[in-house]
Coordinates of C-alpha atoms in Angstrom, one line a residue:
M5 CA 21.6 -3.5 -53.0
L6 CA 24.7 -3.2 -50.8
L7 CA 24.4 -1.3 -47.6
A8 CA 27.1 1.0 -46.4
V9 CA 29.0 -0.5 -43.5
K10 CA 27.7 0.8 -40.1
N11 CA 30.3 1.3 -37.5
K12 CA 28.6 3.4 -34.8
V13 CA 25.4 1.6 -33.9
A14 CA 22.8 2.2 -31.1
V15 CA 20.6 -0.7 -30.0
V16 CA 17.3 1.0 -29.1
G17 CA 13.9 0.1 -27.7
A18 CA 11.8 0.2 -24.6
Y19 CA 13.0 -0.9 -21.1
G20 CA 13.3 -4.7 -20.9
S21 CA 13.2 -5.3 -24.7
G22 CA 16.6 -6.9 -24.7
K23 CA 19.0 -4.1 -25.6
T24 CA 21.8 -5.2 -23.2
L25 CA 21.7 -8.8 -24.4
L26 CA 21.7 -7.8 -28.1
S27 CA 24.3 -5.1 -27.8
T28 CA 26.6 -7.6 -25.9
A29 CA 26.1 -10.2 -28.5
L30 CA 26.7 -7.7 -31.4
S31 CA 29.9 -6.7 -29.8
H32 CA 31.1 -10.3 -29.8
L33 CA 29.8 -10.8 -33.4
T34 CA 31.4 -7.6 -34.9
G35 CA 34.4 -7.1 -32.6
L36 CA 33.2 -3.5 -31.9
P37 CA 33.4 -2.3 -28.3
R38 CA 30.1 -2.0 -26.4
T39 CA 29.3 1.3 -24.8
H40 CA 26.6 2.3 -22.3
G41 CA 25.7 4.7 -19.5
S42 CA 25.7 3.7 -15.8
P43 CA 22.4 2.4 -14.3
M44 CA 20.0 5.2 -13.7
R45 CA 19.8 4.5 -9.9
E46 CA 21.0 7.2 -7.5
P47 CA 21.1 10.9 -8.0
V48 CA 23.9 12.8 -6.2
G49 CA 22.3 14.1 -3.0
G50 CA 19.6 11.4 -3.1
E51 CA 21.6 8.3 -2.2
G52 CA 19.5 5.5 -0.8
R53 CA 16.3 6.9 -2.2
S54 CA 14.0 4.6 -4.1
V55 CA 13.7 5.1 -7.9
H56 CA 10.0 5.9 -7.2
N57 CA 10.9 8.7 -4.8
W58 CA 13.1 10.8 -7.0
T59 CA 12.2 14.4 -7.2
P60 CA 11.7 15.9 -10.7
G61 CA 15.0 17.8 -10.2
Q62 CA 16.8 14.5 -9.4
L63 CA 15.3 12.9 -12.4
L64 CA 16.7 15.7 -14.6
Q65 CA 20.0 15.5 -12.9
L66 CA 20.3 11.8 -13.7
T67 CA 19.2 12.5 -17.3
V68 CA 22.1 14.9 -17.8
N69 CA 24.5 12.6 -16.0
R70 CA 23.6 9.6 -18.3
Y71 CA 23.9 11.8 -21.4
T72 CA 27.3 13.0 -20.4
E73 CA 28.5 9.5 -19.6
R74 CA 27.3 8.2 -23.0
V75 CA 29.0 11.0 -24.9
L76 CA 32.3 10.5 -23.1
D77 CA 32.2 6.7 -23.6
E78 CA 31.3 7.0 -27.3
S79 CA 34.1 9.5 -27.9
R80 CA 36.7 7.0 -26.8
H81 CA 35.8 4.8 -29.7
A82 CA 36.3 6.8 -32.9
D83 CA 36.5 3.7 -35.0
G84 CA 33.1 2.4 -34.0
F85 CA 31.0 1.0 -31.2
I86 CA 27.8 -0.8 -30.3
S87 CA 25.8 1.3 -27.8
D88 CA 23.4 -0.2 -25.3
G89 CA 20.7 2.4 -25.8
S90 CA 21.2 5.9 -27.1
V91 CA 21.4 9.4 -25.9
V92 CA 17.8 9.9 -27.0
H93 CA 16.7 7.3 -24.4
E94 CA 17.5 9.6 -21.5
W95 CA 15.1 12.2 -22.9
A96 CA 12.3 9.7 -23.6
Y97 CA 12.5 8.2 -20.1
A98 CA 12.5 11.6 -18.4
K99 CA 9.6 12.9 -20.5
V100 CA 7.3 9.9 -19.8
R101 CA 8.3 9.8 -16.2
L102 CA 7.5 13.5 -15.6
V103 CA 4.1 13.3 -17.3
T104 CA 2.8 9.9 -16.2
G105 CA 5.0 8.6 -13.4
S106 CA 6.5 5.1 -13.4
Y107 CA 3.1 3.3 -13.5
P108 CA 0.7 5.0 -15.9
G109 CA -2.7 3.6 -15.6
T110 CA -3.4 3.6 -19.3
D111 CA -1.5 3.9 -22.6
V112 CA -3.3 7.1 -23.6
P113 CA -0.8 9.0 -25.9
L114 CA 1.4 11.4 -24.1
A115 CA 0.2 14.3 -26.2
D116 CA -3.4 13.8 -25.0
R117 CA -2.5 13.9 -21.3
H118 CA -3.2 16.7 -18.8
R119 CA -0.2 18.5 -17.3
S120 CA -0.1 20.7 -14.3
T121 CA 1.7 24.0 -14.7
E122 CA 4.7 22.6 -12.8
T123 CA 4.8 19.5 -14.9
A124 CA 4.6 21.5 -18.2
V125 CA 7.6 23.7 -17.1
L126 CA 9.7 20.6 -16.2
E127 CA 8.7 18.9 -19.4
E128 CA 9.9 21.9 -21.4
V129 CA 13.3 21.6 -19.7
A130 CA 13.4 17.9 -20.6
D131 CA 12.5 18.7 -24.2
E132 CA 15.2 21.3 -24.5
L133 CA 17.7 18.7 -23.2
G134 CA 16.1 16.3 -25.7
L135 CA 17.0 18.7 -28.6
L136 CA 20.6 18.6 -27.5
M137 CA 20.5 14.8 -27.3
K138 CA 18.8 14.3 -30.7
H139 CA 21.4 16.7 -32.3
H140 CA 24.2 14.6 -30.9
A141 CA 22.6 11.4 -32.1
G142 CA 22.3 12.8 -35.7
R143 CA 26.0 13.6 -35.7
T144 CA 27.2 10.4 -34.1
Y145 CA 25.4 7.2 -35.0
D146 CA 25.4 5.4 -38.3
A147 CA 22.4 3.2 -37.6
F148 CA 19.7 2.5 -35.0
L149 CA 18.7 -1.1 -34.4
H150 CA 15.2 -1.1 -32.8
I151 CA 13.9 -4.0 -30.8
P152 CA 10.1 -3.8 -30.6
I153 CA 8.2 -4.9 -27.5
E154 CA 7.7 -8.6 -28.1
F155 CA 7.8 -10.1 -24.6
P156 CA 6.4 -8.9 -21.3
L157 CA 8.5 -7.6 -18.4
A158 CA 9.8 -10.2 -16.1
P159 CA 8.0 -10.0 -12.7
E160 CA 11.3 -9.3 -10.9
N161 CA 12.3 -6.5 -13.3
R162 CA 9.5 -3.9 -13.0
P163 CA 10.6 -0.4 -12.0
I164 CA 8.0 0.6 -14.7
N165 CA 4.9 -1.0 -16.2
E166 CA 3.8 -2.1 -19.7
N167 CA 2.0 1.1 -20.3
F168 CA 5.2 3.0 -19.6
R169 CA 7.1 0.9 -22.1
R170 CA 4.5 1.5 -24.8
L171 CA 4.4 5.2 -24.2
S172 CA 8.2 5.6 -24.2
D173 CA 8.6 3.5 -27.5
A174 CA 5.8 5.6 -29.1
I175 CA 7.8 8.9 -28.6
L176 CA 11.2 7.3 -29.1
I177 CA 10.7 6.0 -32.6
P178 CA 9.6 9.3 -34.2
A179 CA 12.5 11.1 -32.4
L180 CA 15.0 8.7 -33.8
E181 CA 13.5 8.8 -37.3
A182 CA 13.7 12.6 -37.2
T183 CA 17.5 12.4 -36.9
G184 CA 17.8 11.1 -40.5
I185 CA 19.9 8.1 -39.3
P186 CA 18.8 4.7 -40.7
L187 CA 16.5 2.8 -38.3
Y188 CA 16.1 -0.9 -38.6
T189 CA 13.9 -3.3 -36.7
V190 CA 15.1 -6.7 -35.5
R191 CA 12.7 -9.3 -34.1
G192 CA 12.6 -12.8 -32.7
T193 CA 15.1 -14.8 -30.7
L194 CA 18.5 -13.5 -29.9
A195 CA 20.0 -15.5 -32.8
E196 CA 17.4 -14.2 -35.2
R197 CA 18.0 -10.6 -34.1
L198 CA 21.7 -11.1 -34.6
E199 CA 21.2 -12.5 -38.1
Q200 CA 19.1 -9.5 -39.1
A201 CA 21.4 -7.0 -37.5
G202 CA 24.4 -8.5 -39.3
E203 CA 22.6 -8.0 -42.6
Y204 CA 21.7 -4.4 -41.8
L205 CA 25.1 -3.4 -40.6
G206 CA 27.1 -4.9 -43.4
R207 CA 30.1 -5.6 -41.2
P208 CA 32.3 -8.7 -41.4
S209 CA 31.8 -11.0 -38.4
V210 CA 34.6 -12.1 -36.1
S211 CA 32.4 -14.8 -34.5
T212 CA 29.5 -17.0 -35.4
V213 CA 26.0 -16.0 -34.5
D214 CA 25.6 -19.0 -32.2
E215 CA 28.9 -18.3 -30.4
A216 CA 28.2 -14.6 -30.0
A217 CA 24.7 -15.4 -28.6
R218 CA 26.2 -18.0 -26.2
L219 CA 28.9 -15.5 -24.9
A220 CA 26.3 -12.8 -24.4
E221 CA 23.9 -15.0 -22.5
K222 CA 26.7 -16.2 -20.3
S223 CA 27.9 -12.7 -19.5
T224 CA 24.4 -11.4 -18.7
E225 CA 23.3 -14.3 -16.5

């Protein structure tokens, strides 16, 4: 069965799963431009403050900022793009961070966790923003390429922990599925993920898988 060609593609998955590397390689493989939001690092008014010391208000500010940046960047590429992440990621990150913090002690599902009154109010705000983001995703993307959690976080790359990754992926996948946009899973090495993605997207290649992988690994060193 022939698949419809996918031109507006979001590479999705938990933090540290390999989205940046795969989206970069896919851009080389397909010739589509790569889009992304800026690193979620410093809120306006909170310059120099550690990621772990953001206030809930600053977290929501950064969530809106990243959403805006993604929408603007995607709108510049009407003929197609490969997005490093998706607008729904901003919602998932904010929701888990508000409820559990960066280092949840367990992977107890988010729905089963206690919320203070303040946290519940802030989470409602995040969820309302999430509705906007999911609506945009359903109107914008042709496909989601999901990278499951296959490898642990590198020791030097841990602004969150493994429980956070599992919790965020657990709420991200149902949210993406609810948009009605096709969701494909790619696994394995970078070359294997590229091979699978190429089949799912149905696009002609402008490079070999090996060359696209080599260029991506070089640019992200």
